[in-house]
Tab-separated table of C-alpha atoms in Angstrom:
chain	number	residue	atom	x	y	z
A	142	MET	CA	2.546	9.157	-21.827
A	143	ALA	CA	4.194	8.505	-18.440
A	144	ASN	CA	3.864	4.760	-18.942
A	145	GLY	CA	5.933	4.479	-22.129
A	146	ASN	CA	8.610	1.935	-22.810
A	147	THR	CA	11.594	4.004	-23.978
A	148	VAL	CA	15.049	4.241	-22.383
A	149	ILE	CA	14.073	7.486	-20.669
A	150	HIS	CA	10.835	6.011	-19.337
A	151	LYS	CA	12.672	2.959	-18.022
A	152	LEU	CA	15.335	4.994	-16.236
A	153	HIS	CA	14.731	4.890	-12.494
A	154	PRO	CA	12.589	7.834	-11.300
A	155	TYR	CA	15.020	8.629	-8.474
A	156	VAL	CA	17.877	8.958	-10.979
A	157	LYS	CA	15.779	11.138	-13.263
A	158	SER	CA	14.742	13.350	-10.360
A	159	VAL	CA	18.278	13.787	-9.022
A	160	VAL	CA	19.671	14.546	-12.498
A	161	LEU	CA	16.864	17.040	-13.058
A	162	VAL	CA	17.560	18.877	-9.790
A	163	PHE	CA	21.287	19.000	-10.668
A	164	TYR	CA	20.498	20.238	-14.174
A	165	LEU	CA	18.231	22.987	-12.829
A	166	ILE	CA	20.876	24.169	-10.364
A	167	ILE	CA	23.576	24.223	-13.038
A	168	VAL	CA	21.432	26.041	-15.625
A	169	LEU	CA	20.290	28.618	-13.092
A	170	SER	CA	23.885	29.176	-11.958
A	171	VAL	CA	24.916	30.528	-15.381
A	172	SER	CA	25.534	34.276	-15.265
A	173	PRO	CA	22.746	36.437	-16.769
A	174	TYR	CA	25.305	37.942	-19.177
A	175	GLN	CA	26.580	34.621	-20.596
A	176	PHE	CA	23.712	33.368	-22.688
A	177	ASP	CA	26.190	31.683	-25.034
A	178	ARG	CA	27.156	29.344	-22.169
A	179	LEU	CA	23.562	28.056	-22.097
A	180	ALA	CA	23.630	26.834	-25.688
A	181	PRO	CA	25.186	23.395	-24.956
A	182	PHE	CA	22.512	22.696	-22.338
A	183	ILE	CA	19.907	22.456	-25.103
A	184	LEU	CA	21.508	19.064	-25.712
A	185	PHE	CA	19.853	17.642	-22.590
A	186	PRO	CA	16.162	18.302	-23.430
A	187	ALA	CA	16.783	17.665	-27.130
A	188	VAL	CA	18.243	14.209	-26.526
A	189	ALA	CA	15.670	13.373	-23.848
A	190	ILE	CA	12.735	14.412	-26.056
A	191	SER	CA	14.119	12.376	-28.914
A	192	PHE	CA	14.867	9.246	-26.837
A	193	ALA	CA	11.548	9.428	-24.967
A	194	GLU	CA	9.685	9.806	-28.268
A	195	ILE	CA	7.757	12.810	-26.996
A	196	PRO	CA	6.393	15.040	-29.771
A	197	PHE	CA	8.244	18.373	-29.557
A	198	ARG	CA	4.948	20.148	-30.190
A	199	PHE	CA	3.568	18.572	-26.987
A	200	ILE	CA	6.352	20.104	-24.885
A	201	PHE	CA	6.311	23.390	-26.806
A	202	HIS	CA	2.560	23.888	-26.255
A	203	ARG	CA	2.994	23.394	-22.546
A	204	ILE	CA	5.898	25.809	-22.280
A	205	LEU	CA	4.126	28.594	-24.188
A	206	PRO	CA	1.816	29.713	-21.356
A	207	VAL	CA	4.856	30.463	-19.175
A	208	PHE	CA	6.462	32.898	-21.618
A	209	PRO	CA	4.120	35.880	-21.238
A	210	PHE	CA	5.005	36.016	-17.522
A	211	VAL	CA	8.733	35.670	-18.193
A	212	ILE	CA	8.712	38.257	-20.970
A	213	PHE	CA	6.805	40.641	-18.736
A	214	ALA	CA	9.335	40.097	-15.930
A	215	GLY	CA	12.311	40.457	-18.284
A	216	LEU	CA	11.188	43.656	-19.999
A	217	SER	CA	12.452	45.736	-17.102
A	218	ASN	CA	16.005	44.469	-17.884
A	219	LEU	CA	15.771	46.049	-21.335
A	220	TRP	CA	14.717	49.333	-19.809
A	221	PHE	CA	17.012	49.627	-16.810
A	222	ASP	CA	20.273	48.043	-18.005
A	223	ARG	CA	21.281	50.033	-21.086
A	224	ARG	CA	25.059	49.612	-20.906
A	225	ILE	CA	26.500	48.447	-24.226
A	226	ALA	CA	27.716	44.842	-24.080
A	227	PHE	CA	28.877	44.523	-27.717
A	228	PHE	CA	28.083	45.584	-31.252
A	229	MET	CA	26.488	43.320	-33.814
A	230	ASP	CA	27.777	45.019	-36.960
A	231	SER	CA	26.850	48.562	-36.030
A	232	LEU	CA	23.858	47.580	-33.866
A	233	PRO	CA	24.574	48.093	-30.135
A	234	ILE	CA	23.446	45.196	-27.927
A	235	THR	CA	22.865	46.192	-24.307
A	236	TYR	CA	23.485	44.119	-21.197
A	237	GLY	CA	19.725	44.353	-20.592
A	238	ALA	CA	19.066	42.627	-23.921
A	239	VAL	CA	21.643	39.936	-23.143
A	240	SER	CA	20.128	39.214	-19.700
A	241	PHE	CA	16.658	39.213	-21.275
A	242	ILE	CA	17.703	36.544	-23.798
A	243	THR	CA	19.392	34.568	-21.002
A	244	LEU	CA	16.175	34.658	-18.986
A	245	ILE	CA	14.159	33.356	-21.928
A	246	LEU	CA	16.684	30.589	-22.585
A	247	LYS	CA	16.836	29.559	-18.931
A	248	THR	CA	13.047	29.412	-18.802
A	249	PHE	CA	12.912	27.271	-21.905
A	250	LEU	CA	15.598	24.863	-20.611
A	251	THR	CA	14.307	24.485	-17.070
A	252	VAL	CA	10.602	24.235	-17.873
A	253	SER	CA	11.180	21.767	-20.694
A	254	ALA	CA	13.369	19.610	-18.411
A	255	VAL	CA	10.649	19.522	-15.743
A	256	LEU	CA	8.017	18.725	-18.368
A	257	ILE	CA	10.130	15.870	-19.710
A	258	LEU	CA	10.394	14.400	-16.223
A	259	LEU	CA	6.641	14.730	-15.649
A	260	THR	CA	5.878	13.247	-19.052
A	261	THR	CA	8.123	10.230	-18.650
A	262	THR	CA	7.555	9.405	-14.993
A	263	PRO	CA	4.333	8.232	-13.315
A	264	MET	CA	3.150	10.526	-10.532
A	265	LYS	CA	3.368	7.650	-8.060
A	266	SER	CA	7.115	7.259	-8.710
A	267	LEU	CA	7.672	10.971	-8.211
A	268	THR	CA	5.788	11.004	-4.931
A	269	ASP	CA	7.712	7.914	-3.830
A	270	PHE	CA	10.906	9.842	-4.498
A	271	LEU	CA	9.672	12.836	-2.513
A	272	ARG	CA	8.876	10.545	0.404
A	273	ARG	CA	12.307	8.969	0.136
A	274	ILE	CA	14.013	12.346	0.457
A	275	LYS	CA	11.811	13.062	3.495
A	276	ILE	CA	9.582	15.747	2.065
A	277	PRO	CA	6.700	16.119	4.567
A	278	GLU	CA	3.634	13.999	3.778
A	279	LEU	CA	1.424	17.092	3.871
A	280	ILE	CA	3.326	18.656	0.948
A	281	ILE	CA	3.264	15.412	-1.040
A	282	THR	CA	-0.501	15.105	-0.549
A	283	GLN	CA	-0.890	18.723	-1.639
A	284	ILE	CA	1.053	17.992	-4.831
A	285	MET	CA	-1.026	14.913	-5.600
A	286	LEU	CA	-4.289	16.698	-4.889
A	287	SER	CA	-3.265	19.694	-6.997
A	288	TYR	CA	-2.412	17.358	-9.851
A	289	ARG	CA	-5.864	15.788	-9.620
A	290	TYR	CA	-7.752	18.938	-8.721
A	291	ILE	CA	-6.525	21.032	-11.640
A	292	THR	CA	-8.370	18.767	-14.059
A	293	LEU	CA	-11.563	19.011	-11.986
A	294	LEU	CA	-11.246	22.781	-11.870
A	295	VAL	CA	-10.698	22.976	-15.628
A	296	ASP	CA	-13.814	20.813	-16.138
A	297	GLU	CA	-15.784	23.064	-13.815
A	298	VAL	CA	-14.667	26.221	-15.649
A	299	SER	CA	-15.377	24.615	-19.008
A	300	VAL	CA	-18.934	23.600	-18.003
A	301	MET	CA	-19.681	27.084	-16.622
A	302	GLU	CA	-18.217	28.784	-19.693
A	303	THR	CA	-20.314	26.616	-22.019
A	304	ALA	CA	-23.456	27.334	-19.990
A	305	TYR	CA	-22.643	31.069	-20.135
A	306	LEU	CA	-21.927	31.184	-23.861
A	307	LEU	CA	-25.036	29.192	-24.756
A	308	ARG	CA	-27.204	31.837	-23.131
A	309	SER	CA	-25.269	34.925	-24.197
A	310	CYS	CA	-26.688	35.593	-27.675
A	311	GLY	CA	-23.722	34.528	-29.757
A	312	LYS	CA	-20.999	36.206	-27.709
A	313	GLN	CA	-17.579	34.621	-28.135
A	314	ARG	CA	-16.265	35.197	-24.626
A	315	ILE	CA	-17.256	36.132	-21.131
A	316	GLU	CA	-17.948	39.826	-20.768
A	317	LEU	CA	-15.841	41.848	-18.384
A	318	LYS	CA	-18.861	42.810	-16.286
A	319	HIS	CA	-19.583	39.126	-15.623
A	320	ILE	CA	-16.019	38.041	-14.885
A	321	GLY	CA	-16.311	38.899	-11.181
A	322	SER	CA	-19.386	36.767	-10.536
A	323	PHE	CA	-18.004	34.034	-12.807
A	324	ILE	CA	-14.790	33.777	-10.798
A	325	GLY	CA	-16.776	34.034	-7.565
A	326	GLN	CA	-18.955	31.108	-8.593
A	327	ILE	CA	-15.927	29.036	-9.565
A	328	LEU	CA	-14.371	29.688	-6.171
A	329	LEU	CA	-17.588	28.769	-4.346
A	330	ARG	CA	-18.023	25.601	-6.393
A	331	SER	CA	-14.359	24.742	-5.888
A	332	TYR	CA	-14.741	25.237	-2.146
A	333	ASP	CA	-17.801	23.017	-2.116
A	334	ARG	CA	-16.051	20.304	-4.070
A	335	ALA	CA	-12.927	20.601	-1.907
A	336	ALA	CA	-15.101	19.981	1.153
A	337	ARG	CA	-16.554	16.841	-0.413
A	338	VAL	CA	-13.107	15.593	-1.432
A	339	ALA	CA	-11.950	16.185	2.150
A	340	PHE	CA	-14.916	14.112	3.363
A	341	ALA	CA	-13.956	11.321	0.964
A	342	MET	CA	-10.394	11.396	2.293
A	343	LYS	CA	-11.528	11.305	5.917
A	344	CYS	CA	-13.839	8.372	5.186
A	345	ARG	CA	-10.820	6.404	4.057
A	346	GLY	CA	-8.728	7.139	7.114
A	347	TYR	CA	-6.781	10.195	5.948
A	348	GLY	CA	-4.368	11.490	8.543
A	349	ASN	CA	-1.993	8.624	9.078
A	350	ILE	CA	-0.512	7.741	5.719
A	351	SER	CA	2.504	5.552	6.197
A	352	ASN	CA	5.682	5.891	4.192
A	353	ILE	CA	5.849	3.538	1.289
A	354	SER	CA	8.728	1.681	-0.190
A	355	SER	CA	9.255	1.672	-3.908
A	356	SER	CA	8.549	-1.618	-5.631
A	357	ASN	CA	11.059	-0.610	-8.291
A	358	PRO	CA	14.564	-1.127	-6.885
A	359	LEU	CA	17.483	1.061	-7.955
A	360	LYS	CA	19.808	-0.911	-10.274
A	361	PRO	CA	23.577	-0.303	-10.724
A	362	VAL	CA	23.034	0.593	-14.382
A	363	ASP	CA	20.590	3.349	-13.329
A	364	ILE	CA	23.203	4.761	-10.957
A	365	LEU	CA	25.888	4.631	-13.663
A	366	ILE	CA	23.658	6.424	-16.183
A	367	GLY	CA	22.752	9.008	-13.562
A	368	LEU	CA	26.380	9.647	-12.669
A	369	GLY	CA	27.251	9.878	-16.356
A	370	MET	CA	24.558	12.481	-16.950
A	371	ILE	CA	25.569	14.502	-13.910
A	372	GLY	CA	29.194	14.372	-15.107
A	373	LEU	CA	28.170	15.550	-18.573
A	374	ILE	CA	26.099	18.434	-17.203
A	375	PHE	CA	28.945	19.427	-14.874
A	376	GLY	CA	31.378	19.274	-17.782
A	377	LEU	CA	29.183	21.520	-19.906
A	378	ARG	CA	29.148	24.029	-17.074
A	379	VAL	CA	32.875	23.963	-16.306
A	380	TRP	CA	34.237	23.957	-19.854
A	381	ASP	CA	33.194	26.683	-22.251
A	382	ILE	CA	32.194	24.353	-25.084
A	383	SER	CA	30.448	27.066	-27.084
A	384	GLY	CA	33.566	29.304	-26.764
A	385	VAL	CA	35.848	26.503	-27.976
A	386	LEU	CA	33.559	25.734	-30.933
A	387	SER	CA	33.275	29.378	-31.918
A	388	ARG	CA	37.082	29.778	-31.806
A	389	LEU	CA	37.463	26.666	-33.965
A	390	PHE	CA	34.941	27.579	-36.619
A	391	LEU	CA	34.792	31.388	-36.653
B	227	MET	CA	-24.848	-4.034	13.641
B	228	ILE	CA	-25.573	-0.324	13.363
B	229	THR	CA	-27.932	1.312	15.817
B	230	ILE	CA	-29.107	4.879	15.447
B	231	GLU	CA	-30.885	6.224	18.486
B	232	ASN	CA	-32.871	9.445	18.486
B	233	LEU	CA	-30.384	11.082	16.120
B	234	SER	CA	-30.766	14.783	15.387
B	235	VAL	CA	-28.508	17.047	13.369
B	236	GLU	CA	-29.065	20.765	13.536
B	237	TYR	CA	-27.479	23.408	11.326
B	238	GLU	CA	-26.006	26.579	12.786
B	239	ASP	CA	-29.054	28.580	11.686
B	240	GLY	CA	-31.293	26.355	13.821
B	241	THR	CA	-32.898	24.288	11.049
B	242	PHE	CA	-32.917	20.538	11.520
B	243	ALA	CA	-31.264	18.395	8.842
B	244	LEU	CA	-32.235	15.228	10.725
B	245	ARG	CA	-34.714	14.947	13.537
B	246	ALA	CA	-35.076	12.061	16.007
B	247	ILE	CA	-34.034	9.271	13.660
B	248	ASN	CA	-34.202	5.731	15.041
B	249	LEU	CA	-32.921	2.847	12.977
B	250	LYS	CA	-31.474	-0.592	13.533
B	251	VAL	CA	-29.415	-2.199	10.772
B	252	CYS	CA	-28.505	-5.852	11.290
B	253	ASP	CA	-25.575	-7.613	9.638
B	254	GLY	CA	-26.390	-8.492	6.031
B	255	ASP	CA	-29.366	-6.126	5.831
B	256	SER	CA	-29.965	-4.208	2.655
B	257	ILE	CA	-31.914	-1.025	3.340
B	258	ALA	CA	-33.154	1.580	0.912
B	259	ILE	CA	-33.194	5.161	2.162
B	260	LEU	CA	-35.770	6.910	0.019
B	261	GLY	CA	-36.634	10.561	-0.031
B	262	GLU	CA	-36.869	13.675	-2.138
B	263	ASN	CA	-33.905	15.974	-2.763
B	264	GLY	CA	-32.951	17.615	0.514
B	265	ALA	CA	-34.747	15.008	2.612
B	266	GLY	CA	-31.564	14.288	4.581
B	267	LYS	CA	-30.309	11.068	2.988
B	268	THR	CA	-26.735	12.252	2.383
B	269	THR	CA	-26.707	14.066	5.726
B	270	LEU	CA	-27.618	10.797	7.450
B	271	PHE	CA	-24.679	9.038	5.767
B	272	TYR	CA	-22.241	11.850	6.550
B	273	THR	CA	-23.362	11.811	10.163
B	274	MET	CA	-22.953	8.040	10.429
B	275	LEU	CA	-19.301	8.496	9.450
B	276	GLY	CA	-18.692	11.373	11.827
B	277	LEU	CA	-18.351	13.946	9.055
B	278	LEU	CA	-21.147	16.058	10.515
B	279	LYS	CA	-21.694	16.832	14.155
B	280	ILE	CA	-24.469	15.069	16.030
B	281	SER	CA	-26.733	17.514	17.881
B	282	ASP	CA	-28.599	14.886	19.835
B	283	GLY	CA	-28.787	11.097	20.091
B	284	LYS	CA	-26.125	8.550	19.257
B	285	ILE	CA	-24.851	6.110	16.668
B	286	LEU	CA	-23.480	2.727	17.672
B	287	VAL	CA	-21.523	0.473	15.325
B	288	ASN	CA	-21.062	-3.006	16.781
B	289	ASP	CA	-21.760	-1.480	20.205
B	290	ILE	CA	-19.030	1.141	19.764
B	291	GLU	CA	-20.410	4.643	20.057
B	292	LEU	CA	-19.408	7.119	17.347
B	293	SER	CA	-17.184	9.775	18.927
B	294	SER	CA	-13.815	11.404	18.215
B	295	PRO	CA	-11.710	8.611	19.737
B	296	THR	CA	-13.636	5.890	17.851
B	297	LEU	CA	-13.823	7.675	14.494
B	298	LYS	CA	-10.933	5.807	12.926
B	299	GLN	CA	-12.295	2.439	14.007
B	300	ILE	CA	-15.804	3.197	12.785
B	301	ARG	CA	-14.621	4.550	9.444
B	302	SER	CA	-12.723	1.318	8.884
B	303	GLN	CA	-15.976	-0.613	9.425
B	304	ILE	CA	-18.292	1.542	7.317
B	305	GLY	CA	-17.525	2.595	3.769
B	306	LEU	CA	-19.246	5.359	1.837
B	307	VAL	CA	-19.580	5.461	-1.943
B	308	PHE	CA	-20.254	9.083	-2.861
B	309	GLN	CA	-22.947	10.247	-5.244
B	310	ASN	CA	-20.422	11.923	-7.538
B	311	PRO	CA	-17.357	9.724	-8.195
B	312	ASP	CA	-15.319	12.855	-8.970
B	313	ASP	CA	-15.532	13.721	-5.285
B	314	GLN	CA	-14.264	10.308	-4.331
B	315	LEU	CA	-11.462	9.832	-6.857
B	316	PHE	CA	-8.863	12.392	-5.883
B	317	MET	CA	-5.558	10.663	-6.603
B	318	PRO	CA	-3.634	10.828	-9.900
B	319	THR	CA	-4.451	7.255	-10.912
B	320	VAL	CA	-7.158	4.712	-10.086
B	321	GLU	CA	-4.532	2.392	-8.611
B	322	GLU	CA	-3.315	5.051	-6.183
B	323	ASP	CA	-6.879	5.910	-5.285
B	324	ILE	CA	-7.606	2.316	-4.311
B	325	ALA	CA	-4.356	2.221	-2.363
B	326	PHE	CA	-5.096	5.466	-0.501
B	327	GLY	CA	-7.416	4.032	2.159
B	328	LEU	CA	-5.303	0.910	2.606
B	329	ARG	CA	-2.164	2.999	3.126
B	330	SER	CA	-4.002	5.215	5.578
B	331	TYR	CA	-4.676	2.149	7.678
B	332	GLY	CA	-1.042	1.079	7.527
B	333	LYS	CA	-1.301	-2.004	5.293
B	334	SER	CA	1.939	-3.310	3.834
B	335	GLU	CA	2.792	-2.578	0.194
B	336	GLU	CA	2.585	-6.274	-0.599
B	337	GLU	CA	-0.902	-6.532	0.883
B	338	ILE	CA	-1.980	-3.325	-0.865
B	339	ASN	CA	-0.823	-4.571	-4.269
B	340	LYS	CA	-2.601	-7.885	-3.767
B	341	LYS	CA	-5.853	-6.203	-2.756
B	342	ILE	CA	-5.681	-3.794	-5.694
B	343	ARG	CA	-5.227	-6.708	-8.064
B	344	ASP	CA	-8.038	-8.745	-6.476
B	345	ILE	CA	-10.562	-5.946	-6.426
B	346	ALA	CA	-9.703	-4.806	-9.952
B	347	GLU	CA	-10.215	-8.338	-11.263
B	348	ARG	CA	-13.469	-8.698	-9.360
B	349	LEU	CA	-14.876	-5.467	-10.794
B	350	GLY	CA	-13.284	-5.932	-14.219
B	351	ILE	CA	-11.283	-2.719	-14.069
B	352	VAL	CA	-7.709	-4.000	-14.386
B	353	ARG	CA	-7.238	-1.972	-17.594
B	354	LEU	CA	-8.206	1.208	-15.714
B	355	LEU	CA	-5.691	0.910	-12.887
B	356	LYS	CA	-2.986	3.078	-14.469
B	357	LYS	CA	-5.444	5.601	-15.873
B	358	ALA	CA	-6.172	9.028	-14.470
B	359	PRO	CA	-9.713	9.207	-13.015
B	360	TYR	CA	-10.619	12.237	-15.109
B	361	LYS	CA	-10.112	10.186	-18.273
B	362	LEU	CA	-12.719	7.582	-17.332
B	363	SER	CA	-16.334	7.426	-18.464
B	364	GLY	CA	-19.157	7.878	-15.942
B	365	GLY	CA	-19.649	4.127	-15.544
B	366	GLU	CA	-15.925	3.468	-15.176
B	367	LYS	CA	-15.617	6.205	-12.564
B	368	ARG	CA	-18.448	4.624	-10.607
B	369	LEU	CA	-16.700	1.231	-10.650
B	370	ALA	CA	-13.395	2.820	-9.643
B	371	ALA	CA	-15.097	4.638	-6.754
B	372	LEU	CA	-16.694	1.377	-5.670
B	373	ALA	CA	-13.298	-0.335	-5.807
B	374	THR	CA	-11.760	2.273	-3.481
B	375	VAL	CA	-14.328	1.367	-0.820
B	376	LEU	CA	-14.543	-2.405	-1.384
B	377	ALA	CA	-10.749	-2.700	-1.133
B	378	MET	CA	-10.992	-1.640	2.499
B	379	GLU	CA	-13.365	-4.529	3.214
B	380	PRO	CA	-15.824	-2.639	5.383
B	381	GLN	CA	-18.583	-4.523	7.185
B	382	ALA	CA	-21.219	-2.103	5.931
B	383	ILE	CA	-21.330	0.057	2.833
B	384	LEU	CA	-23.390	3.204	2.341
B	385	PHE	CA	-24.234	4.007	-1.272
B	386	ASP	CA	-25.328	7.536	-2.095
B	387	GLU	CA	-27.386	7.479	-5.286
B	388	PRO	CA	-25.399	4.654	-6.922
B	389	SER	CA	-27.296	4.855	-10.215
B	390	SER	CA	-27.063	8.611	-10.782
B	391	PHE	CA	-25.194	9.825	-13.904
B	392	LEU	CA	-25.284	6.321	-15.428
B	393	ASP	CA	-26.590	5.098	-18.752
B	394	PRO	CA	-28.843	1.988	-18.662
B	395	ARG	CA	-26.027	-0.460	-19.363
B	396	SER	CA	-23.679	0.995	-16.720
B	397	ARG	CA	-26.604	1.153	-14.302
B	398	ARG	CA	-27.249	-2.549	-14.874
B	399	THR	CA	-23.547	-3.359	-14.325
B	400	VAL	CA	-23.579	-1.472	-11.036
B	401	ILE	CA	-26.821	-3.129	-9.878
B	402	ASN	CA	-25.413	-6.574	-10.664
B	403	LEU	CA	-22.254	-5.762	-8.730
B	404	LEU	CA	-24.205	-4.477	-5.748
B	405	LYS	CA	-26.274	-7.669	-5.772
B	406	GLU	CA	-23.083	-9.663	-5.370
B	407	ILE	CA	-21.993	-7.685	-2.317
B	408	ARG	CA	-23.084	-9.655	0.700
B	409	ASP	CA	-22.102	-7.020	3.277
B	410	THR	CA	-24.592	-4.780	4.992
B	411	LYS	CA	-25.851	-2.163	2.550
B	412	MET	CA	-27.667	1.127	2.944
B	413	ILE	CA	-28.644	2.679	-0.348
B	414	ALA	CA	-29.853	6.264	-0.605
B	415	THR	CA	-31.720	6.558	-3.873
B	416	HIS	CA	-34.540	8.013	-5.929
B	417	ASP	CA	-34.358	4.972	-8.157
B	418	ILE	CA	-37.298	2.887	-6.976
B	419	ASP	CA	-36.574	0.021	-9.358
B	420	LEU	CA	-33.021	-0.227	-8.055
B	421	ALA	CA	-34.280	-0.226	-4.465
B	422	TRP	CA	-36.746	-2.953	-5.310
B	423	GLU	CA	-34.072	-5.131	-6.821
B	424	LEU	CA	-31.436	-4.685	-4.152
B	425	CYS	CA	-33.119	-4.033	-0.835
B	426	ASP	CA	-35.294	-5.947	1.570
B	427	ARG	CA	-36.275	-3.011	3.784
B	428	ALA	CA	-36.937	0.651	3.109
B	429	ILE	CA	-37.376	3.866	5.004
B	430	ILE	CA	-38.697	7.121	3.618
B	431	LEU	CA	-37.135	10.320	4.839
B	432	SER	CA	-38.891	13.639	4.491
B	433	LYS	CA	-37.541	16.929	5.814
B	434	GLY	CA	-35.088	15.044	7.996
B	435	GLU	CA	-37.633	12.727	9.612
B	436	VAL	CA	-38.447	9.061	9.067
B	437	VAL	CA	-42.020	9.092	7.794
B	438	ALA	CA	-42.367	5.439	6.810
B	439	GLU	CA	-40.515	2.226	7.460
B	440	GLY	CA	-41.169	-1.361	6.462
B	441	SER	CA	-40.378	-4.147	4.075
B	442	ILE	CA	-39.577	-3.098	0.541
B	443	GLU	CA	-42.883	-4.514	-0.693
B	444	GLU	CA	-44.930	-2.734	1.953
B	445	ILE	CA	-43.353	0.587	1.095
B	446	LEU	CA	-43.117	0.368	-2.671
B	447	LYS	CA	-46.606	-1.009	-3.189
B	448	ASN	CA	-48.178	1.744	-1.140
B	449	GLU	CA	-49.216	4.067	-3.943
B	450	ASN	CA	-50.566	6.806	-1.699
B	451	LEU	CA	-47.405	6.892	0.363
B	452	LEU	CA	-45.160	7.086	-2.684
B	453	MET	CA	-47.239	9.809	-4.312
B	454	LYS	CA	-47.313	11.793	-1.069
B	455	TYR	CA	-43.523	11.881	-0.862
B	456	GLY	CA	-42.875	12.675	-4.486
B	457	PHE	CA	-42.166	9.273	-6.016
B	458	GLU	CA	-43.554	7.757	-9.146
B	459	LEU	CA	-44.872	4.212	-9.092
B	460	THR	CA	-42.261	1.650	-9.980
B	461	THR	CA	-42.521	-0.242	-13.219
B	462	ARG	CA	-42.482	-3.401	-11.166
B	463	SER	CA	-45.305	-2.388	-8.824
B	464	GLN	CA	-47.334	-1.320	-11.833
B	465	THR	CA	-46.646	-4.643	-13.523
B	466	ASP	CA	-47.565	-6.526	-10.336
B	467	ARG	CA	-50.895	-4.734	-10.174
B	468	ARG	CA	-51.615	-5.299	-13.842
B	469	PHE	CA	-51.273	-9.081	-13.530
């Protein structure tokens, strides 16, 4: 999906990365009690998903696993912050509930933006960008290896799970009493494989990777689009668009 | 030329993985390293690349002794194709994997791109370059792994079980490719037919020791020797005897 041919795919990776970082900062800077101010920022992922022709379901499925953690973290807000923010008809809405909704919205916006970048940009372009902004080579290699290694680990878990289920008399999942040894085996196998991958890297001279230059030069139109997007995001943050719209229509 | 003199590798618990190995590999040689599982074939390869510590003896590559200061130089002259391509393909795409070794040795981007293109065309894997390694079939992974080593143009290539995990057609593709490689080759394998087709010399390793050495015909036609070290007769040697 990263090698598509849409406007978003064609946009220079550096521009996409800079706009993304700016977007993340701006979204995260919104106060936890102003969830209404986040509404206009949905525009960014919505337009990007549409232009990049990414199925919404694809993004949604990848965001879902994050929500249990966020909901768990946000539940304490509901409990500890019980001051009344406003009434919806006669139903009191607490500041805790408002900050909880803000947290969910921020998670949705930021994670979807990162996913859009990852889906529309080849990993090589992203690592090129990281090198350009002088991120240490060690960190970049870690990112690339993690990206590759996750799939190997998933394969490893899947093979072990299949082997377990085939010999477990029709059980549907791994029993609690076996989880410990299962995880232990995965770690041992992962360690073993990591050692072999390290050998493969050493065999090919790992340790002195030189910086690389991007073969995709930055064009003026990319810069203009990037500046335009940054301006739009900044505008959405500075002006209370949702407030203006609500005053106009309500 | 690779010279291995009295090489021993000992594990921390005192057991020997390799014991007093002597071997001379001349330029252009194609040598089969035969042996049962655990005989020390992979250990020998790892040791030749300085991945495992030598307990005794020495390894010389073009008269340069393997040691910490010469590691980089020796690893640029000897390539290793791993038994499991998943261990060898660790970058997000095949293209980046091929580029990895070249970048490590400081080649220019222009040179890297040219070599990637050349090697991909030679192995017929141009369509795989942008793909993630985990999406490839077993045969495609093997070709991609081979490309990562060939791109570095080593003088000698060590192949660890090159036909494992392959279906007959992929195995044939790999054998044909290996036949075309004119560099020095050392092939660790259980696949006697492959050894017969590709190699002109063979050694048999057992429990870390060289127990037989000779021309491929001498070794593979010696029924007693093969049976003793856990091999089955090759289809070719059987055919030769029949006619």
